[in-house]
Amino acid sequence: DIVMTQSPDSLAVSLGERATINCKSSQSILYSSNNNNYLAWYQQKPGQPPKLLIYWASTRESGVPDRFSGSGSGTDFTLTISSLQAEDVAVYYCQQYYNRVTFGQGTRLEIK
Amino acid sequence: EVQLVESGGGLVQPGGSLRLSCAASGFTFSSHWMSWVRQAPGKGLEWVAYIKQDGSETHYVDSVKGRFTMSRDNAKNSLYLQMNSLGVEDTAVYFCARGYTGFVFFDFWGQGTLVTVSS
């Protein structure tokens, strides 16, 4: 199985500052035939189900603010929030769908 | 409006069984892979299983293989998870999730149903 490892486990960022969350897969999740990275990012707030933010590593889901962006390829990926807002406090998960499904352990994002 | 509503959770003793259901509405259910994802209290997300659009293919996380069976009824727009030989490690909120067309990342999620395995 593909193991997804996120870093850091928790992060505190000041309002308006940039937040960066990393995700590393134990093997490449780049599918060579279509050049797509099979990686998604989710946001989960307390008491709510997860919400899809990003798929194909960098495609923003409809309705997601453009301060959220995804990047990376192969085994190393990043979710960036360009200017942190109070409503962005949540746990963030990466997920690979290259070979079955696995999630990262989550990164808790708080306000400094 | 897309809706996924889980039901069937509750308290069950170790070794017992439970059947979860997920009622889908607001989209063409038969066009989507569907999945169950669980979350133990205070823990992260764990994928449990997913099923192909026509029900011909299912995949499970190793920890539930042989104990859990996922199925669907496209005529009823419903998804199921039969859980047998439950252990305390299966205690979690179980979410029903819709796969993005043709793929298994998840664009809509239900609110979840809590399964508690305890004596």
PDB file of C-alpha atoms in Angstrom:
ATOM      1  CA  ASP A   1       0.000   0.000   0.000  1.00  0.00           C
ATOM      2  CA  ILE A   2       1.057   3.563  -0.628  1.00  0.00           C
ATOM      3  CA  VAL A   3       1.835   5.411   2.592  1.00  0.00           C
ATOM      4  CA  MET A   4       1.104   9.129   2.743  1.00  0.00           C
ATOM      5  CA  THR A   5       3.076  11.168   5.257  1.00  0.00           C
ATOM      6  CA  GLN A   6       2.181  14.768   6.038  1.00  0.00           C
ATOM      7  CA  SER A   7       4.327  17.397   7.692  1.00  0.00           C
ATOM      8  CA  PRO A   8       4.070  19.069  10.038  1.00  0.00           C
ATOM      9  CA  ASP A   9       1.488  17.382  12.259  1.00  0.00           C
ATOM     10  CA  SER A  10       0.372  20.809  13.458  1.00  0.00           C
ATOM     11  CA  LEU A  11       0.996  24.347  12.371  1.00  0.00           C
ATOM     12  CA  ALA A  12       0.251  27.791  13.813  1.00  0.00           C
ATOM     13  CA  VAL A  13       0.224  30.731  11.426  1.00  0.00           C
ATOM     14  CA  SER A  14      -0.717  34.377  11.898  1.00  0.00           C
ATOM     15  CA  LEU A  15      -3.749  35.768  10.128  1.00  0.00           C
ATOM     16  CA  GLY A  16      -2.844  36.987   6.668  1.00  0.00           C
ATOM     17  CA  GLU A  17       0.341  34.936   6.543  1.00  0.00           C
ATOM     18  CA  ARG A  18       1.147  31.960   4.338  1.00  0.00           C
ATOM     19  CA  ALA A  19       0.532  28.406   5.500  1.00  0.00           C
ATOM     20  CA  THR A  20       2.292  25.466   3.870  1.00  0.00           C
ATOM     21  CA  ILE A  21       1.487  21.790   4.406  1.00  0.00           C
ATOM     22  CA  ASN A  22       3.553  19.018   2.880  1.00  0.00           C
ATOM     23  CA  CYS A  23       2.576  15.527   1.816  1.00  0.00           C
ATOM     24  CA  LYS A  24       4.937  12.770   0.715  1.00  0.00           C
ATOM     25  CA  SER A  25       3.948   9.479  -0.859  1.00  0.00           C
ATOM     26  CA  SER A  26       5.959   6.272  -0.425  1.00  0.00           C
ATOM     27  CA  GLN A  27       5.974   5.792  -4.203  1.00  0.00           C
ATOM     28  CA  SER A  28       5.249   7.941  -7.200  1.00  0.00           C
ATOM     29  CA  ILE A  29       1.571   8.721  -7.782  1.00  0.00           C
ATOM     30  CA  LEU A  30       2.191  10.252 -11.176  1.00  0.00           C
ATOM     31  CA  TYR A  31       0.420   8.220 -13.846  1.00  0.00           C
ATOM     32  CA  SER A  32       2.670   8.456 -16.876  1.00  0.00           C
ATOM     33  CA  SER A  33      -0.009   7.765 -19.484  1.00  0.00           C
ATOM     34  CA  ASN A  34      -1.931  10.943 -18.666  1.00  0.00           C
ATOM     35  CA  ASN A  35       0.706  12.897 -16.725  1.00  0.00           C
ATOM     36  CA  ASN A  36      -1.668  13.335 -13.784  1.00  0.00           C
ATOM     37  CA  ASN A  37      -0.745  13.116 -10.140  1.00  0.00           C
ATOM     38  CA  TYR A  38      -3.419  11.149  -8.307  1.00  0.00           C
ATOM     39  CA  LEU A  39      -3.530  13.353  -5.229  1.00  0.00           C
ATOM     40  CA  ALA A  40      -6.328  15.240  -3.487  1.00  0.00           C
ATOM     41  CA  TRP A  41      -6.493  17.604  -0.517  1.00  0.00           C
ATOM     42  CA  TYR A  42      -9.344  17.933   1.969  1.00  0.00           C
ATOM     43  CA  GLN A  43     -10.247  20.325   4.753  1.00  0.00           C
ATOM     44  CA  GLN A  44     -12.113  19.096   7.815  1.00  0.00           C
ATOM     45  CA  LYS A  45     -13.572  21.380  10.445  1.00  0.00           C
ATOM     46  CA  PRO A  46     -14.757  20.067  13.830  1.00  0.00           C
ATOM     47  CA  GLY A  47     -18.001  18.129  13.673  1.00  0.00           C
ATOM     48  CA  GLN A  48     -18.109  18.258   9.881  1.00  0.00           C
ATOM     49  CA  PRO A  49     -17.272  15.815   7.103  1.00  0.00           C
ATOM     50  CA  PRO A  50     -14.212  16.532   4.992  1.00  0.00           C
ATOM     51  CA  LYS A  51     -14.476  18.979   2.127  1.00  0.00           C
ATOM     52  CA  LEU A  52     -12.640  18.497  -1.158  1.00  0.00           C
ATOM     53  CA  LEU A  53     -10.258  21.374  -1.888  1.00  0.00           C
ATOM     54  CA  ILE A  54      -7.846  20.199  -4.579  1.00  0.00           C
ATOM     55  CA  TYR A  55      -7.582  17.213  -6.922  1.00  0.00           C
ATOM     56  CA  TRP A  56      -5.060  16.130  -9.548  1.00  0.00           C
ATOM     57  CA  ALA A  57      -2.607  17.747  -7.124  1.00  0.00           C
ATOM     58  CA  SER A  58      -3.316  21.275  -8.341  1.00  0.00           C
ATOM     59  CA  THR A  59      -6.897  21.585  -9.628  1.00  0.00           C
ATOM     60  CA  ARG A  60      -9.036  23.648  -7.295  1.00  0.00           C
ATOM     61  CA  GLU A  61     -12.546  22.334  -6.664  1.00  0.00           C
ATOM     62  CA  SER A  62     -15.368  24.658  -7.693  1.00  0.00           C
ATOM     63  CA  GLY A  63     -16.137  27.226  -5.017  1.00  0.00           C
ATOM     64  CA  VAL A  64     -12.825  26.871  -3.186  1.00  0.00           C
ATOM     65  CA  PRO A  65     -11.173  30.272  -2.586  1.00  0.00           C
ATOM     66  CA  ASP A  66      -8.143  30.958  -4.753  1.00  0.00           C
ATOM     67  CA  ARG A  67      -5.947  31.463  -1.690  1.00  0.00           C
ATOM     68  CA  PHE A  68      -5.793  27.641  -1.640  1.00  0.00           C
ATOM     69  CA  SER A  69      -3.356  26.111  -4.104  1.00  0.00           C
ATOM     70  CA  GLY A  70      -1.738  22.733  -4.619  1.00  0.00           C
ATOM     71  CA  SER A  71       1.575  21.877  -6.179  1.00  0.00           C
ATOM     72  CA  GLY A  72       4.092  19.079  -6.566  1.00  0.00           C
ATOM     73  CA  SER A  73       4.591  15.949  -8.601  1.00  0.00           C
ATOM     74  CA  GLY A  74       5.725  12.371  -8.228  1.00  0.00           C
ATOM     75  CA  THR A  75       6.101  11.851  -4.493  1.00  0.00           C
ATOM     76  CA  ASP A  76       6.217  15.354  -3.001  1.00  0.00           C
ATOM     77  CA  PHE A  77       3.247  17.664  -2.763  1.00  0.00           C
ATOM     78  CA  THR A  78       2.290  20.915  -1.056  1.00  0.00           C
ATOM     79  CA  LEU A  79      -0.922  22.640  -0.066  1.00  0.00           C
ATOM     80  CA  THR A  80      -0.490  26.382   0.317  1.00  0.00           C
ATOM     81  CA  ILE A  81      -2.875  28.891   1.832  1.00  0.00           C
ATOM     82  CA  SER A  82      -1.567  32.225   0.625  1.00  0.00           C
ATOM     83  CA  SER A  83      -3.179  34.458   3.242  1.00  0.00           C
ATOM     84  CA  LEU A  84      -4.626  32.667   6.240  1.00  0.00           C
ATOM     85  CA  GLN A  85      -8.170  33.546   7.242  1.00  0.00           C
ATOM     86  CA  ALA A  86      -9.847  32.669  10.531  1.00  0.00           C
ATOM     87  CA  GLU A  87     -12.215  30.267   8.769  1.00  0.00           C
ATOM     88  CA  ASP A  88      -9.256  28.213   7.518  1.00  0.00           C
ATOM     89  CA  VAL A  89      -8.652  26.742  10.977  1.00  0.00           C
ATOM     90  CA  ALA A  90      -9.134  23.023  10.345  1.00  0.00           C
ATOM     91  CA  VAL A  91      -7.381  19.724   9.860  1.00  0.00           C
ATOM     92  CA  TYR A  92      -6.057  19.141   6.348  1.00  0.00           C
ATOM     93  CA  TYR A  93      -5.590  15.729   4.740  1.00  0.00           C
ATOM     94  CA  CYS A  94      -3.911  14.595   1.567  1.00  0.00           C
ATOM     95  CA  GLN A  95      -5.178  11.470  -0.199  1.00  0.00           C
ATOM     96  CA  GLN A  96      -3.746   9.349  -2.982  1.00  0.00           C
ATOM     97  CA  TYR A  97      -6.024   7.543  -5.431  1.00  0.00           C
ATOM     98  CA  TYR A  98      -3.336   6.037  -7.647  1.00  0.00           C
ATOM     99  CA  ASN A  99      -3.596   2.591  -6.064  1.00  0.00           C
ATOM    100  CA  ARG A 100      -6.723   2.124  -4.006  1.00  0.00           C
ATOM    101  CA  VAL A 101      -6.980   4.954  -1.462  1.00  0.00           C
ATOM    102  CA  THR A 102      -4.882   6.134   1.444  1.00  0.00           C
ATOM    103  CA  PHE A 103      -4.960   9.327   3.456  1.00  0.00           C
ATOM    104  CA  GLY A 104      -2.209  11.198   5.205  1.00  0.00           C
ATOM    105  CA  GLN A 105      -2.414  11.421   8.975  1.00  0.00           C
ATOM    106  CA  GLY A 106      -3.644  15.021   8.882  1.00  0.00           C
ATOM    107  CA  THR A 107      -2.192  18.438   9.716  1.00  0.00           C
ATOM    108  CA  ARG A 108      -3.902  20.633  12.270  1.00  0.00           C
ATOM    109  CA  LEU A 109      -3.800  24.314  11.308  1.00  0.00           C
ATOM    110  CA  GLU A 110      -4.328  26.952  13.974  1.00  0.00           C
ATOM    111  CA  ILE A 111      -4.048  30.699  14.329  1.00  0.00           C
ATOM    112  CA  LYS A 112      -0.898  32.027  15.987  1.00  0.00           C
TER     113      LYS A 112
ATOM    114  CA  GLU B   1     -28.727  19.242  -4.372  1.00  0.00           C
ATOM    115  CA  VAL B   2     -26.470  16.280  -3.725  1.00  0.00           C
ATOM    116  CA  GLN B   3     -27.301  14.535  -0.458  1.00  0.00           C
ATOM    117  CA  LEU B   4     -25.814  11.492   1.224  1.00  0.00           C
ATOM    118  CA  VAL B   5     -27.504  10.342   4.415  1.00  0.00           C
ATOM    119  CA  GLU B   6     -26.016   7.515   6.436  1.00  0.00           C
ATOM    120  CA  SER B   7     -27.940   5.383   8.897  1.00  0.00           C
ATOM    121  CA  GLY B   8     -27.591   2.177  10.852  1.00  0.00           C
ATOM    122  CA  GLY B   9     -24.902   3.086  13.326  1.00  0.00           C
ATOM    123  CA  GLY B  10     -25.141   2.294  17.004  1.00  0.00           C
ATOM    124  CA  LEU B  11     -23.694   0.348  19.881  1.00  0.00           C
ATOM    125  CA  VAL B  12     -22.719  -3.255  19.236  1.00  0.00           C
ATOM    126  CA  GLN B  13     -20.782  -5.805  21.265  1.00  0.00           C
ATOM    127  CA  PRO B  14     -17.429  -7.142  20.116  1.00  0.00           C
ATOM    128  CA  GLY B  15     -17.961  -9.954  17.646  1.00  0.00           C
ATOM    129  CA  GLY B  16     -21.311  -8.537  16.593  1.00  0.00           C
ATOM    130  CA  SER B  17     -22.634  -7.309  13.270  1.00  0.00           C
ATOM    131  CA  LEU B  18     -24.110  -4.116  11.920  1.00  0.00           C
ATOM    132  CA  ARG B  19     -25.359  -2.960   8.535  1.00  0.00           C
ATOM    133  CA  LEU B  20     -24.882   0.626   7.496  1.00  0.00           C
ATOM    134  CA  SER B  21     -26.895   2.294   4.767  1.00  0.00           C
ATOM    135  CA  CYS B  22     -26.385   5.445   2.754  1.00  0.00           C
ATOM    136  CA  ALA B  23     -29.277   7.046   0.882  1.00  0.00           C
ATOM    137  CA  ALA B  24     -28.189   9.146  -2.064  1.00  0.00           C
ATOM    138  CA  SER B  25     -30.141  11.834  -3.868  1.00  0.00           C
ATOM    139  CA  GLY B  26     -29.650  14.794  -6.155  1.00  0.00           C
ATOM    140  CA  PHE B  27     -27.378  13.077  -8.672  1.00  0.00           C
ATOM    141  CA  THR B  28     -27.176  10.042 -10.955  1.00  0.00           C
ATOM    142  CA  PHE B  29     -26.102   7.508  -8.362  1.00  0.00           C
ATOM    143  CA  SER B  30     -25.301   4.778 -10.891  1.00  0.00           C
ATOM    144  CA  SER B  31     -22.647   6.969 -12.541  1.00  0.00           C
ATOM    145  CA  HIS B  32     -20.322   7.207  -9.544  1.00  0.00           C
ATOM    146  CA  TRP B  33     -17.894   5.069  -7.646  1.00  0.00           C
ATOM    147  CA  MET B  34     -18.943   5.218  -3.987  1.00  0.00           C
ATOM    148  CA  SER B  35     -16.936   4.712  -0.853  1.00  0.00           C
ATOM    149  CA  TRP B  36     -17.013   4.316   2.901  1.00  0.00           C
ATOM    150  CA  VAL B  37     -14.443   6.234   4.924  1.00  0.00           C
ATOM    151  CA  ARG B  38     -14.198   6.053   8.696  1.00  0.00           C
ATOM    152  CA  GLN B  39     -12.775   8.212  11.433  1.00  0.00           C
ATOM    153  CA  ALA B  40     -12.077   6.890  14.902  1.00  0.00           C
ATOM    154  CA  PRO B  41     -12.738   9.384  17.719  1.00  0.00           C
ATOM    155  CA  GLY B  42     -10.083  12.099  17.642  1.00  0.00           C
ATOM    156  CA  LYS B  43      -8.193  10.375  14.834  1.00  0.00           C
ATOM    157  CA  GLY B  44      -7.636  10.815  11.133  1.00  0.00           C
ATOM    158  CA  LEU B  45      -9.474   9.546   8.084  1.00  0.00           C
ATOM    159  CA  GLU B  46      -9.239   5.907   7.047  1.00  0.00           C
ATOM    160  CA  TRP B  47     -10.575   4.643   3.756  1.00  0.00           C
ATOM    161  CA  VAL B  48     -12.612   1.451   4.266  1.00  0.00           C
ATOM    162  CA  ALA B  49     -13.951   0.352   0.882  1.00  0.00           C
ATOM    163  CA  TYR B  50     -15.182   1.493  -2.503  1.00  0.00           C
ATOM    164  CA  ILE B  51     -17.461   0.042  -5.140  1.00  0.00           C
ATOM    165  CA  LYS B  52     -17.693   0.499  -8.873  1.00  0.00           C
ATOM    166  CA  GLN B  53     -20.688   2.130 -10.506  1.00  0.00           C
ATOM    167  CA  ASP B  54     -22.399  -1.157 -11.403  1.00  0.00           C
ATOM    168  CA  GLY B  55     -21.330  -2.987  -8.262  1.00  0.00           C
ATOM    169  CA  SER B  56     -19.111  -5.389 -10.200  1.00  0.00           C
ATOM    170  CA  GLU B  57     -15.921  -4.402  -8.404  1.00  0.00           C
ATOM    171  CA  THR B  58     -15.166  -3.713  -4.757  1.00  0.00           C
ATOM    172  CA  HIS B  59     -11.946  -2.963  -2.901  1.00  0.00           C
ATOM    173  CA  TYR B  60     -11.290  -3.011   0.826  1.00  0.00           C
ATOM    174  CA  VAL B  61      -8.616  -1.870   3.227  1.00  0.00           C
ATOM    175  CA  ASP B  62      -6.743  -4.915   4.484  1.00  0.00           C
ATOM    176  CA  SER B  63      -8.005  -4.529   8.069  1.00  0.00           C
ATOM    177  CA  VAL B  64     -11.632  -5.193   7.068  1.00  0.00           C
ATOM    178  CA  LYS B  65     -11.188  -7.779   4.300  1.00  0.00           C
ATOM    179  CA  GLY B  66     -13.262 -10.867   4.998  1.00  0.00           C
ATOM    180  CA  ARG B  67     -15.317  -9.063   7.645  1.00  0.00           C
ATOM    181  CA  PHE B  68     -16.963  -6.183   5.776  1.00  0.00           C
ATOM    182  CA  THR B  69     -18.982  -6.334   2.562  1.00  0.00           C
ATOM    183  CA  MET B  70     -19.897  -3.271   0.566  1.00  0.00           C
ATOM    184  CA  SER B  71     -22.797  -3.341  -1.869  1.00  0.00           C
ATOM    185  CA  ARG B  72     -25.139  -1.007  -3.692  1.00  0.00           C
ATOM    186  CA  ASP B  73     -28.642  -0.959  -5.117  1.00  0.00           C
ATOM    187  CA  ASN B  74     -28.755   1.499  -7.984  1.00  0.00           C
ATOM    188  CA  ALA B  75     -32.532   1.135  -8.299  1.00  0.00           C
ATOM    189  CA  LYS B  76     -32.873   2.419  -4.738  1.00  0.00           C
ATOM    190  CA  ASN B  77     -29.973   4.896  -4.894  1.00  0.00           C
ATOM    191  CA  SER B  78     -28.539   3.201  -1.849  1.00  0.00           C
ATOM    192  CA  LEU B  79     -25.189   2.057  -0.580  1.00  0.00           C
ATOM    193  CA  TYR B  80     -24.574  -0.525   2.127  1.00  0.00           C
ATOM    194  CA  LEU B  81     -21.816  -1.759   4.386  1.00  0.00           C
ATOM    195  CA  GLN B  82     -22.330  -5.094   6.105  1.00  0.00           C
ATOM    196  CA  MET B  83     -19.924  -5.289   9.032  1.00  0.00           C
ATOM    197  CA  ASN B  84     -19.318  -8.619  10.760  1.00  0.00           C
ATOM    198  CA  SER B  85     -16.945  -9.752  13.523  1.00  0.00           C
ATOM    199  CA  LEU B  86     -16.689  -6.224  14.790  1.00  0.00           C
ATOM    200  CA  GLY B  87     -13.868  -5.294  17.135  1.00  0.00           C
ATOM    201  CA  VAL B  88     -13.248  -2.263  19.322  1.00  0.00           C
ATOM    202  CA  GLU B  89     -10.858  -1.012  16.640  1.00  0.00           C
ATOM    203  CA  ASP B  90     -13.851  -0.564  14.314  1.00  0.00           C
ATOM    204  CA  THR B  91     -15.328   2.124  16.550  1.00  0.00           C
ATOM    205  CA  ALA B  92     -15.589   5.213  14.367  1.00  0.00           C
ATOM    206  CA  VAL B  93     -17.808   7.598  12.495  1.00  0.00           C
ATOM    207  CA  TYR B  94     -18.480   6.035   9.105  1.00  0.00           C
ATOM    208  CA  PHE B  95     -18.864   8.440   6.204  1.00  0.00           C
ATOM    209  CA  CYS B  96     -20.433   7.658   2.867  1.00  0.00           C
ATOM    210  CA  ALA B  97     -18.618   9.539   0.096  1.00  0.00           C
ATOM    211  CA  ARG B  98     -19.197  10.053  -3.608  1.00  0.00           C
ATOM    212  CA  GLY B  99     -16.357   9.479  -5.999  1.00  0.00           C
ATOM    213  CA  TYR B 100     -15.708  12.181  -8.554  1.00  0.00           C
ATOM    214  CA  THR B 101     -16.916  10.892 -11.916  1.00  0.00           C
ATOM    215  CA  GLY B 102     -14.730   7.925 -12.805  1.00  0.00           C
ATOM    216  CA  PHE B 103     -12.272   8.349  -9.966  1.00  0.00           C
ATOM    217  CA  VAL B 104     -11.963   7.706  -6.265  1.00  0.00           C
ATOM    218  CA  PHE B 105     -11.402  11.066  -4.765  1.00  0.00           C
ATOM    219  CA  PHE B 106     -14.463  12.331  -3.015  1.00  0.00           C
ATOM    220  CA  ASP B 107     -16.420  15.430  -3.862  1.00  0.00           C
ATOM    221  CA  PHE B 108     -19.442  14.921  -1.593  1.00  0.00           C
ATOM    222  CA  TRP B 109     -19.647  13.378   1.862  1.00  0.00           C
ATOM    223  CA  GLY B 110     -22.462  12.485   4.202  1.00  0.00           C
ATOM    224  CA  GLN B 111     -22.518  13.642   7.820  1.00  0.00           C
ATOM    225  CA  GLY B 112     -21.551  10.188   9.043  1.00  0.00           C
ATOM    226  CA  THR B 113     -22.991   7.589  11.394  1.00  0.00           C
ATOM    227  CA  LEU B 114     -21.291   6.542  14.614  1.00  0.00           C
ATOM    228  CA  VAL B 115     -20.482   2.892  15.239  1.00  0.00           C
ATOM    229  CA  THR B 116     -19.413   2.033  18.772  1.00  0.00           C
ATOM    230  CA  VAL B 117     -18.081  -1.434  19.507  1.00  0.00           C
ATOM    231  CA  SER B 118     -18.025  -2.039  23.224  1.00  0.00           C
ATOM    232  CA  SER B 119     -19.036  -4.576  25.812  1.00  0.00           C
TER     233      SER B 119
END
